[in-house]
């Protein structure tokens, strides 16, 4: 048989997931969606690829060079979705245009971002997310953070924290500092890298007060408990930044009612990869992984770009990062191990089928296999162990031999 051996491998940036690893992922995904459903979120599914304009950079998503693009038969530019939130915003503008009360939608799926030069990072990223639209309240902000905490806890994750910031705070800070657009971009790059020395070098050249310089230099390292907000309030005069601080304080108060205030810290220098965020932004971290395992925030202007004025807040759990963290923490993820393998010969086929149907009605997974007369039972037992099957039954006319493996 002729074949090209390299066809057995996947392209750079994607991988196969199979066996026990796949079962564990499915279990975590199901548990998270169960929590989201308990919070009133209904499942939605959007296409894997859409028109390029849904995700163009002007909407605040990713740069064009980071997208996987191709053409349809009408020469329209299509892209594999780099972000699911704009797709859901489009759906809500189309199917819920007249709805004025809150809309709760949840989803799971893959996003695709070109990762050239980022060795070891996947281009296909699995996400589980939720979007709450038509609700501009601080209660909605707090609920999405609470939902994130409960979903991560349900997955089995331990000792994680939610870092919370506000997109408008950074904008207000840069307004007060009088940054040009070029300086604002430079400052954000330095903040994203927590480059305190770079910030100091940049700020020293600005004609601003020594006290304000000290605050701007300290900002990359300004994170912690509620006292962080009080410190910022004492130094900031910009109206937009002060409104952001008030919002963060309100969200903290509501999270305290949920009993989750200890799960939250504030990072006032936090930035998001997506420019469409307008309000709170948050990221979840745990030990054992440097990447965020969940992200989210408020985006009150995105739906308007699709024809519906509606505030919104959402979250996205990065399943790949979550599973890596669970593996490093050696979290127990129980998967079904009550499978049954029924072996039979042709003469006992009906008895084997009847037995399989009976076990399946009891909720057990059953594999039927006609036994080869020349294959020893130990071969089937090893097969069962490899595939997570706990019981092997050999059906014979007058008896059934049941083995636990």
Tab-separated table of C-alpha atoms in Angstrom:
chain	number	residue	atom	x	y	z
A	1	UNK	CA	0.000	0.000	0.000
A	2	UNK	CA	1.478	3.310	-1.096
A	3	UNK	CA	0.972	6.448	0.963
A	4	UNK	CA	2.831	9.598	1.842
A	5	UNK	CA	4.119	9.183	5.386
A	6	UNK	CA	3.974	12.942	6.047
A	7	UNK	CA	0.181	12.822	5.639
A	8	UNK	CA	0.068	11.162	9.055
A	9	UNK	CA	1.169	14.439	10.660
A	10	UNK	CA	-0.878	17.579	11.276
A	11	UNK	CA	0.074	21.060	10.034
A	12	UNK	CA	1.962	23.373	12.370
A	13	UNK	CA	-0.290	24.881	15.033
A	14	UNK	CA	-2.913	22.125	15.263
A	15	UNK	CA	-2.950	18.688	16.861
A	16	UNK	CA	-4.990	15.531	17.356
A	17	UNK	CA	-6.711	14.898	20.695
A	18	UNK	CA	-7.802	11.318	21.349
A	19	UNK	CA	-8.272	8.588	23.922
A	20	UNK	CA	-8.362	9.416	27.625
A	21	UNK	CA	-7.211	12.993	27.041
A	22	UNK	CA	-10.187	13.620	24.788
A	23	UNK	CA	-12.574	12.018	27.285
A	24	UNK	CA	-11.259	14.230	30.087
A	25	UNK	CA	-11.701	17.364	27.965
A	26	UNK	CA	-15.259	16.411	27.092
A	27	UNK	CA	-16.044	15.832	30.766
A	28	UNK	CA	-14.678	19.254	31.773
A	29	UNK	CA	-16.551	20.912	28.913
A	30	UNK	CA	-19.820	19.240	29.884
A	31	UNK	CA	-19.408	20.251	33.534
A	32	UNK	CA	-18.757	23.888	32.597
A	33	UNK	CA	-21.753	24.055	30.270
A	34	UNK	CA	-23.904	22.585	33.023
A	35	UNK	CA	-22.925	25.494	35.292
A	36	UNK	CA	-23.640	28.011	32.524
A	37	UNK	CA	-27.047	26.488	31.963
A	38	UNK	CA	-27.758	26.777	35.686
A	39	UNK	CA	-27.017	30.499	35.333
A	40	UNK	CA	-29.634	30.738	32.572
A	41	UNK	CA	-27.377	30.731	29.511
A	42	UNK	CA	-28.673	29.086	26.338
A	43	UNK	CA	-26.341	27.377	23.896
A	44	UNK	CA	-25.594	28.973	20.521
A	45	UNK	CA	-23.447	27.709	17.643
A	46	UNK	CA	-21.926	30.000	15.034
A	47	UNK	CA	-20.047	29.103	11.816
A	48	UNK	CA	-16.379	28.163	11.901
A	49	UNK	CA	-15.721	30.605	9.061
A	50	UNK	CA	-17.404	33.877	8.164
A	51	UNK	CA	-16.915	36.955	6.001
A	52	UNK	CA	-13.686	38.829	6.631
A	53	UNK	CA	-15.520	42.044	7.565
A	54	UNK	CA	-17.036	40.415	10.664
A	55	UNK	CA	-13.562	40.372	12.217
A	56	UNK	CA	-11.784	43.282	10.536
A	57	UNK	CA	-9.392	45.133	12.799
A	58	UNK	CA	-11.568	48.247	12.864
A	59	UNK	CA	-14.019	46.274	14.994
A	60	UNK	CA	-11.295	45.822	17.580
A	61	UNK	CA	-10.489	42.160	16.948
A	62	UNK	CA	-7.187	40.830	15.577
A	63	UNK	CA	-4.942	42.130	12.808
A	64	UNK	CA	-5.558	40.863	9.288
A	65	UNK	CA	-2.138	39.195	9.134
A	66	UNK	CA	-3.136	36.991	12.093
A	67	UNK	CA	-6.174	35.525	10.292
A	68	UNK	CA	-6.448	32.424	8.095
A	69	UNK	CA	-8.063	33.802	4.918
A	70	UNK	CA	-9.463	32.132	1.804
A	71	UNK	CA	-12.024	32.825	-0.946
A	72	UNK	CA	-15.402	31.368	-1.886
A	73	UNK	CA	-16.727	30.796	-5.416
A	74	UNK	CA	-17.992	34.402	-5.539
A	75	UNK	CA	-14.553	35.779	-4.646
A	76	UNK	CA	-15.670	36.888	-1.181
A	77	UNK	CA	-12.882	36.915	1.394
A	78	UNK	CA	-13.633	34.455	4.183
A	79	UNK	CA	-11.710	33.775	7.393
A	80	UNK	CA	-11.553	31.029	9.972
A	81	UNK	CA	-12.939	32.830	13.008
A	82	UNK	CA	-10.148	34.334	15.145
A	83	UNK	CA	-12.657	35.310	17.849
A	84	UNK	CA	-16.160	34.042	18.642
A	85	UNK	CA	-17.584	37.168	20.320
A	86	UNK	CA	-18.050	39.171	17.071
A	87	UNK	CA	-19.891	36.181	15.568
A	88	UNK	CA	-22.317	36.134	18.490
A	89	UNK	CA	-22.710	39.917	18.301
A	90	UNK	CA	-23.724	39.494	14.654
A	91	UNK	CA	-26.231	36.780	15.599
A	92	UNK	CA	-27.794	38.870	18.349
A	93	UNK	CA	-28.121	41.887	16.043
A	94	UNK	CA	-29.851	39.652	13.479
A	95	UNK	CA	-32.069	37.358	15.558
A	96	UNK	CA	-32.659	39.415	18.718
A	97	UNK	CA	-32.949	42.892	17.191
A	98	UNK	CA	-36.201	43.635	19.041
A	99	UNK	CA	-35.226	42.144	22.402
A	100	UNK	CA	-34.585	44.774	25.063
A	101	UNK	CA	-34.228	42.570	28.136
A	102	UNK	CA	-31.055	40.535	28.908
A	103	UNK	CA	-29.907	37.873	26.440
A	104	UNK	CA	-27.748	35.037	27.795
A	105	UNK	CA	-25.845	32.853	25.352
A	106	UNK	CA	-23.104	30.266	25.838
A	107	UNK	CA	-20.906	28.498	23.307
A	108	UNK	CA	-17.954	26.247	22.698
A	109	UNK	CA	-15.742	26.044	19.659
A	110	UNK	CA	-12.331	26.708	18.164
A	111	UNK	CA	-10.741	29.980	17.152
A	112	UNK	CA	-7.885	30.219	14.658
A	113	UNK	CA	-5.023	32.709	14.899
A	114	UNK	CA	-1.874	32.557	12.799
A	115	UNK	CA	1.028	31.917	15.189
A	116	UNK	CA	4.082	32.132	12.936
A	117	UNK	CA	7.191	32.594	15.038
A	118	UNK	CA	5.488	31.515	18.277
A	119	UNK	CA	7.017	28.094	18.738
A	120	UNK	CA	4.881	25.737	20.773
A	121	UNK	CA	1.705	27.832	20.676
A	122	UNK	CA	-1.355	26.409	18.968
A	123	UNK	CA	-3.119	28.193	16.136
A	124	UNK	CA	-6.388	26.380	16.863
A	125	UNK	CA	-7.599	27.327	20.338
A	126	UNK	CA	-10.593	25.665	22.005
A	127	UNK	CA	-12.870	27.959	23.999
A	128	UNK	CA	-15.952	27.729	26.190
A	129	UNK	CA	-17.666	31.043	26.695
A	130	UNK	CA	-20.723	33.019	27.680
A	131	UNK	CA	-22.113	36.400	26.640
A	132	UNK	CA	-24.627	38.508	28.587
A	133	UNK	CA	-26.160	41.217	26.413
A	134	UNK	CA	-28.658	44.038	26.996
A	135	UNK	CA	-27.413	44.537	30.549
A	136	UNK	CA	-25.148	47.490	31.356
A	137	UNK	CA	-25.185	47.023	35.137
A	138	UNK	CA	-22.326	46.378	37.518
A	139	UNK	CA	-24.391	43.360	38.625
A	140	UNK	CA	-23.864	41.844	35.170
A	141	UNK	CA	-20.112	42.481	35.418
A	142	UNK	CA	-19.961	40.780	38.814
A	143	UNK	CA	-22.128	37.872	37.670
A	144	UNK	CA	-19.795	37.058	34.785
A	145	UNK	CA	-16.808	37.032	37.129
A	146	UNK	CA	-18.762	34.859	39.577
A	147	UNK	CA	-19.690	32.514	36.727
A	148	UNK	CA	-16.017	32.278	35.743
A	149	UNK	CA	-15.044	31.365	39.297
A	150	UNK	CA	-17.727	28.698	39.578
A	151	UNK	CA	-16.898	27.158	36.185
A	152	UNK	CA	-13.192	26.921	37.008
A	153	UNK	CA	-13.931	25.474	40.444
A	154	UNK	CA	-16.273	22.893	38.894
A	155	UNK	CA	-13.500	21.804	36.528
A	156	UNK	CA	-11.370	20.819	39.526
A	157	UNK	CA	-8.946	23.732	39.321
A	158	UNK	CA	-7.386	24.851	42.601
A	159	UNK	CA	-5.864	28.073	43.914
A	160	UNK	CA	-6.757	30.357	41.023
A	161	UNK	CA	-7.226	34.125	41.028
A	162	UNK	CA	-9.230	36.504	38.875
A	163	UNK	CA	-7.302	39.682	38.022
A	164	UNK	CA	-9.675	42.548	37.245
A	165	UNK	CA	-8.964	45.828	35.480
A	166	UNK	CA	-10.871	48.393	33.434
A	167	UNK	CA	-10.256	49.343	29.810
A	168	UNK	CA	-11.389	52.941	30.390
A	169	UNK	CA	-8.941	53.437	33.263
A	170	UNK	CA	-5.913	53.185	30.976
A	171	UNK	CA	-7.577	55.469	28.418
A	172	UNK	CA	-8.263	58.027	31.135
A	173	UNK	CA	-4.689	57.811	32.418
A	174	UNK	CA	-3.285	58.483	28.955
A	175	UNK	CA	-5.682	61.404	28.479
A	176	UNK	CA	-4.553	62.962	31.744
A	177	UNK	CA	-0.900	62.433	30.799
A	178	UNK	CA	-1.499	64.169	27.459
A	179	UNK	CA	-0.068	61.332	25.396
A	180	UNK	CA	-0.142	61.521	21.612
A	181	UNK	CA	-1.554	58.490	19.775
A	182	UNK	CA	1.999	57.256	19.151
A	183	UNK	CA	2.947	57.704	22.798
A	184	UNK	CA	-0.248	55.943	23.884
A	185	UNK	CA	0.618	52.892	21.773
A	186	UNK	CA	4.177	52.870	23.118
A	187	UNK	CA	2.952	53.142	26.711
A	188	UNK	CA	0.464	50.283	26.221
A	189	UNK	CA	3.195	48.060	24.789
A	190	UNK	CA	5.359	48.768	27.824
A	191	UNK	CA	2.452	48.101	30.179
A	192	UNK	CA	1.644	44.811	28.444
A	193	UNK	CA	5.232	43.668	29.035
A	194	UNK	CA	5.321	45.056	32.606
A	195	UNK	CA	8.431	46.937	31.481
A	196	UNK	CA	8.904	49.336	34.381
A	197	UNK	CA	12.312	50.517	33.151
A	198	UNK	CA	10.919	51.281	29.706
A	199	UNK	CA	8.000	53.183	31.243
A	200	UNK	CA	10.395	55.181	33.417
A	201	UNK	CA	12.544	56.134	30.441
A	202	UNK	CA	9.475	57.221	28.479
A	203	UNK	CA	7.856	59.195	31.315
A	204	UNK	CA	10.985	61.073	32.374
A	205	UNK	CA	10.887	63.057	29.137
A	206	UNK	CA	7.285	64.223	29.667
A	207	UNK	CA	6.651	67.727	31.068
A	208	UNK	CA	4.454	66.571	33.974
A	209	UNK	CA	4.656	66.798	37.743
A	210	UNK	CA	7.004	64.561	39.709
A	211	UNK	CA	4.068	63.046	41.608
A	212	UNK	CA	2.233	62.159	38.384
A	213	UNK	CA	5.423	60.736	36.884
A	214	UNK	CA	5.809	58.509	39.925
A	215	UNK	CA	2.262	57.204	39.494
A	216	UNK	CA	2.710	56.481	35.769
A	217	UNK	CA	5.993	54.682	36.433
A	218	UNK	CA	4.468	52.638	39.227
A	219	UNK	CA	1.350	51.699	37.215
A	220	UNK	CA	2.801	48.510	35.590
A	221	UNK	CA	3.308	47.155	39.097
A	222	UNK	CA	0.007	48.449	40.512
A	223	UNK	CA	-2.002	45.386	41.423
A	224	UNK	CA	-3.378	43.890	44.605
A	225	UNK	CA	-6.399	44.025	46.896
A	226	UNK	CA	-9.087	46.715	47.224
A	227	UNK	CA	-6.527	49.148	48.669
A	228	UNK	CA	-5.084	49.389	45.158
A	229	UNK	CA	-8.225	51.222	44.033
A	230	UNK	CA	-7.966	53.672	46.920
A	231	UNK	CA	-4.339	54.456	46.070
A	232	UNK	CA	-5.280	55.139	42.450
A	233	UNK	CA	-8.215	57.348	43.483
A	234	UNK	CA	-5.823	59.548	45.487
A	235	UNK	CA	-3.649	60.178	42.434
A	236	UNK	CA	-6.024	60.310	39.469
A	237	UNK	CA	-8.101	63.344	38.431
A	238	UNK	CA	-9.310	62.309	34.979
A	239	UNK	CA	-13.110	61.808	34.982
A	240	UNK	CA	-12.998	58.669	32.787
A	241	UNK	CA	-10.387	57.006	35.006
A	242	UNK	CA	-12.258	57.912	38.210
A	243	UNK	CA	-15.515	56.489	36.819
A	244	UNK	CA	-13.632	53.270	36.060
A	245	UNK	CA	-12.387	53.079	39.650
A	246	UNK	CA	-15.925	53.610	40.979
A	247	UNK	CA	-17.179	50.789	38.756
A	248	UNK	CA	-14.468	48.445	39.999
A	249	UNK	CA	-15.334	49.260	43.608
A	250	UNK	CA	-19.021	48.507	42.938
A	251	UNK	CA	-18.219	45.200	41.249
A	252	UNK	CA	-16.043	44.272	44.235
A	253	UNK	CA	-18.926	45.005	46.636
A	254	UNK	CA	-21.248	42.748	44.640
A	255	UNK	CA	-18.659	39.960	44.473
A	256	UNK	CA	-18.394	40.212	48.248
A	257	UNK	CA	-22.123	39.390	48.392
A	258	UNK	CA	-21.379	36.313	46.246
A	259	UNK	CA	-18.699	35.418	48.773
A	260	UNK	CA	-16.008	35.687	46.113
A	261	UNK	CA	-14.127	38.864	47.001
A	262	UNK	CA	-11.104	36.810	48.087
A	263	UNK	CA	-10.906	35.286	44.609
A	264	UNK	CA	-10.337	38.715	43.042
A	265	UNK	CA	-7.317	41.000	42.770
A	266	UNK	CA	-7.041	44.254	40.830
A	267	UNK	CA	-4.563	44.953	38.050
A	268	UNK	CA	-4.982	48.571	36.973
A	269	UNK	CA	-2.437	48.211	34.158
A	270	UNK	CA	-4.316	45.326	32.561
A	271	UNK	CA	-4.759	45.476	28.803
A	272	UNK	CA	-6.652	43.208	26.442
A	273	UNK	CA	-5.673	41.842	23.060
A	274	UNK	CA	-9.065	43.028	21.803
A	275	UNK	CA	-9.679	46.747	21.397
A	276	UNK	CA	-13.481	46.470	21.552
A	277	UNK	CA	-13.516	46.224	25.351
A	278	UNK	CA	-14.933	49.373	26.941
A	279	UNK	CA	-15.365	48.509	30.632
A	280	UNK	CA	-14.157	45.900	33.092
A	281	UNK	CA	-11.698	43.339	31.818
A	282	UNK	CA	-10.538	40.264	33.696
A	283	UNK	CA	-8.186	37.317	33.393
A	284	UNK	CA	-7.939	34.131	35.451
A	285	UNK	CA	-4.576	32.652	36.431
A	286	UNK	CA	-3.393	29.678	38.434
A	287	UNK	CA	-0.073	28.115	39.324
A	288	UNK	CA	1.433	25.725	36.827
A	289	UNK	CA	0.770	27.875	33.766
A	290	UNK	CA	1.838	31.371	32.775
A	291	UNK	CA	-1.003	31.971	30.331
A	292	UNK	CA	-4.479	33.165	31.300
A	293	UNK	CA	-6.945	30.282	31.562
A	294	UNK	CA	-9.960	32.576	31.183
A	295	UNK	CA	-10.499	36.106	29.924
A	296	UNK	CA	-13.458	38.420	29.644
A	297	UNK	CA	-14.808	41.911	29.830
A	298	UNK	CA	-17.415	44.485	28.864
A	299	UNK	CA	-17.869	45.573	25.249
A	300	UNK	CA	-20.710	48.088	25.010
A	301	UNK	CA	-20.046	49.317	21.437
A	302	UNK	CA	-19.458	46.107	19.465
A	303	UNK	CA	-23.088	45.182	18.771
A	304	UNK	CA	-23.749	48.683	17.496
A	305	UNK	CA	-21.360	47.952	14.629
A	306	UNK	CA	-23.834	45.268	13.513
A	307	UNK	CA	-26.911	47.502	13.846
A	308	UNK	CA	-28.089	46.924	17.447
A	309	UNK	CA	-27.303	49.296	20.296
A	310	UNK	CA	-26.802	46.996	23.252
A	311	UNK	CA	-24.302	46.788	26.116
A	312	UNK	CA	-22.655	43.422	26.694
A	313	UNK	CA	-20.199	41.554	28.873
A	314	UNK	CA	-18.656	38.141	28.266
A	315	UNK	CA	-16.140	35.524	29.279
A	316	UNK	CA	-14.079	32.908	27.491
A	317	UNK	CA	-12.407	29.923	29.144
A	318	UNK	CA	-9.386	28.705	27.171
A	319	UNK	CA	-9.881	24.960	27.337
A	320	UNK	CA	-6.343	24.134	26.228
A	321	UNK	CA	-4.813	26.229	29.016
A	322	UNK	CA	-7.318	24.924	31.555
A	323	UNK	CA	-6.498	21.297	30.730
A	324	UNK	CA	-2.757	22.028	30.962
A	325	UNK	CA	-3.280	23.545	34.408
A	326	UNK	CA	-5.427	20.623	35.554
A	327	UNK	CA	-2.771	18.178	34.378
A	328	UNK	CA	-0.007	20.042	36.230
A	329	UNK	CA	-2.131	20.161	39.370
A	330	UNK	CA	-2.872	16.436	38.976
A	331	UNK	CA	-6.596	17.157	39.276
A	332	UNK	CA	-8.905	14.162	39.331
A	333	UNK	CA	-11.266	14.238	36.345
A	334	UNK	CA	-13.527	11.202	36.606
A	335	UNK	CA	-14.399	9.734	33.226
A	336	UNK	CA	-16.678	6.798	32.575
A	337	UNK	CA	-14.996	3.484	33.374
A	338	UNK	CA	-18.075	1.263	33.405
A	339	UNK	CA	-17.734	0.133	29.807
A	340	UNK	CA	-18.551	-3.443	28.824
A	341	UNK	CA	-16.976	-5.585	26.115
A	342	UNK	CA	-19.194	-8.475	25.042
A	343	UNK	CA	-17.468	-11.288	23.140
A	344	UNK	CA	-19.568	-13.797	21.263
A	345	UNK	CA	-19.499	-16.381	18.518
A	346	UNK	CA	-21.878	-16.414	15.570
A	347	UNK	CA	-24.138	-19.002	17.162
A	348	UNK	CA	-24.642	-16.754	20.226
A	349	UNK	CA	-25.208	-13.491	18.332
A	350	UNK	CA	-28.841	-12.947	19.428
A	351	UNK	CA	-28.033	-13.557	23.067
A	352	UNK	CA	-25.124	-11.094	22.848
A	353	UNK	CA	-27.240	-8.396	21.162
A	354	UNK	CA	-30.024	-8.795	23.754
A	355	UNK	CA	-27.467	-8.549	26.548
A	356	UNK	CA	-25.905	-5.426	24.996
A	357	UNK	CA	-29.315	-3.733	24.711
A	358	UNK	CA	-30.036	-4.514	28.356
A	359	UNK	CA	-26.769	-2.995	29.554
A	360	UNK	CA	-27.246	0.081	27.348
A	361	UNK	CA	-30.669	0.779	28.857
A	362	UNK	CA	-28.870	0.814	32.224
A	363	UNK	CA	-26.624	3.583	30.938
A	364	UNK	CA	-23.492	1.546	30.291
A	365	UNK	CA	-21.325	1.805	27.187
A	366	UNK	CA	-21.215	-1.550	25.405
A	367	UNK	CA	-18.871	-2.756	22.673
A	368	UNK	CA	-19.925	-5.893	20.797
A	369	UNK	CA	-17.139	-7.962	19.271
A	370	UNK	CA	-17.310	-11.325	17.545
A	371	UNK	CA	-14.582	-13.460	19.097
A	372	UNK	CA	-11.884	-14.975	16.983
A	373	UNK	CA	-11.481	-18.628	17.966
A	374	UNK	CA	-7.697	-18.362	17.676
A	375	UNK	CA	-7.313	-15.246	19.840
A	376	UNK	CA	-6.655	-15.815	23.531
A	377	UNK	CA	-8.759	-14.048	26.156
A	378	UNK	CA	-5.749	-12.180	27.545
A	379	UNK	CA	-5.540	-10.262	24.259
A	380	UNK	CA	-9.111	-9.014	24.699
A	381	UNK	CA	-8.456	-8.151	28.340
A	382	UNK	CA	-5.478	-5.997	27.392
A	383	UNK	CA	-7.581	-4.386	24.684
A	384	UNK	CA	-10.245	-3.539	27.286
A	385	UNK	CA	-7.669	-1.912	29.586
A	386	UNK	CA	-6.296	0.216	26.731
A	387	UNK	CA	-9.773	1.528	25.949
A	388	UNK	CA	-11.075	2.143	29.454
A	389	UNK	CA	-13.423	-0.851	29.532
A	390	UNK	CA	-13.913	-2.286	33.012
A	391	UNK	CA	-15.824	-5.503	32.245
A	392	UNK	CA	-15.336	-8.235	29.638
A	393	UNK	CA	-18.151	-10.767	29.123
A	394	UNK	CA	-17.670	-13.892	27.066
A	395	UNK	CA	-21.075	-15.111	25.911
A	396	UNK	CA	-21.562	-18.819	25.464
A	397	UNK	CA	-24.720	-20.794	24.896
A	398	UNK	CA	-25.061	-22.066	28.420
A	399	UNK	CA	-23.147	-19.509	30.449
A	400	UNK	CA	-21.565	-16.065	30.646
A	401	UNK	CA	-18.003	-15.580	31.838
A	402	UNK	CA	-17.660	-12.116	33.381
A	403	UNK	CA	-14.202	-10.683	33.968
A	404	UNK	CA	-13.368	-7.387	35.696
A	405	UNK	CA	-10.265	-5.850	34.148
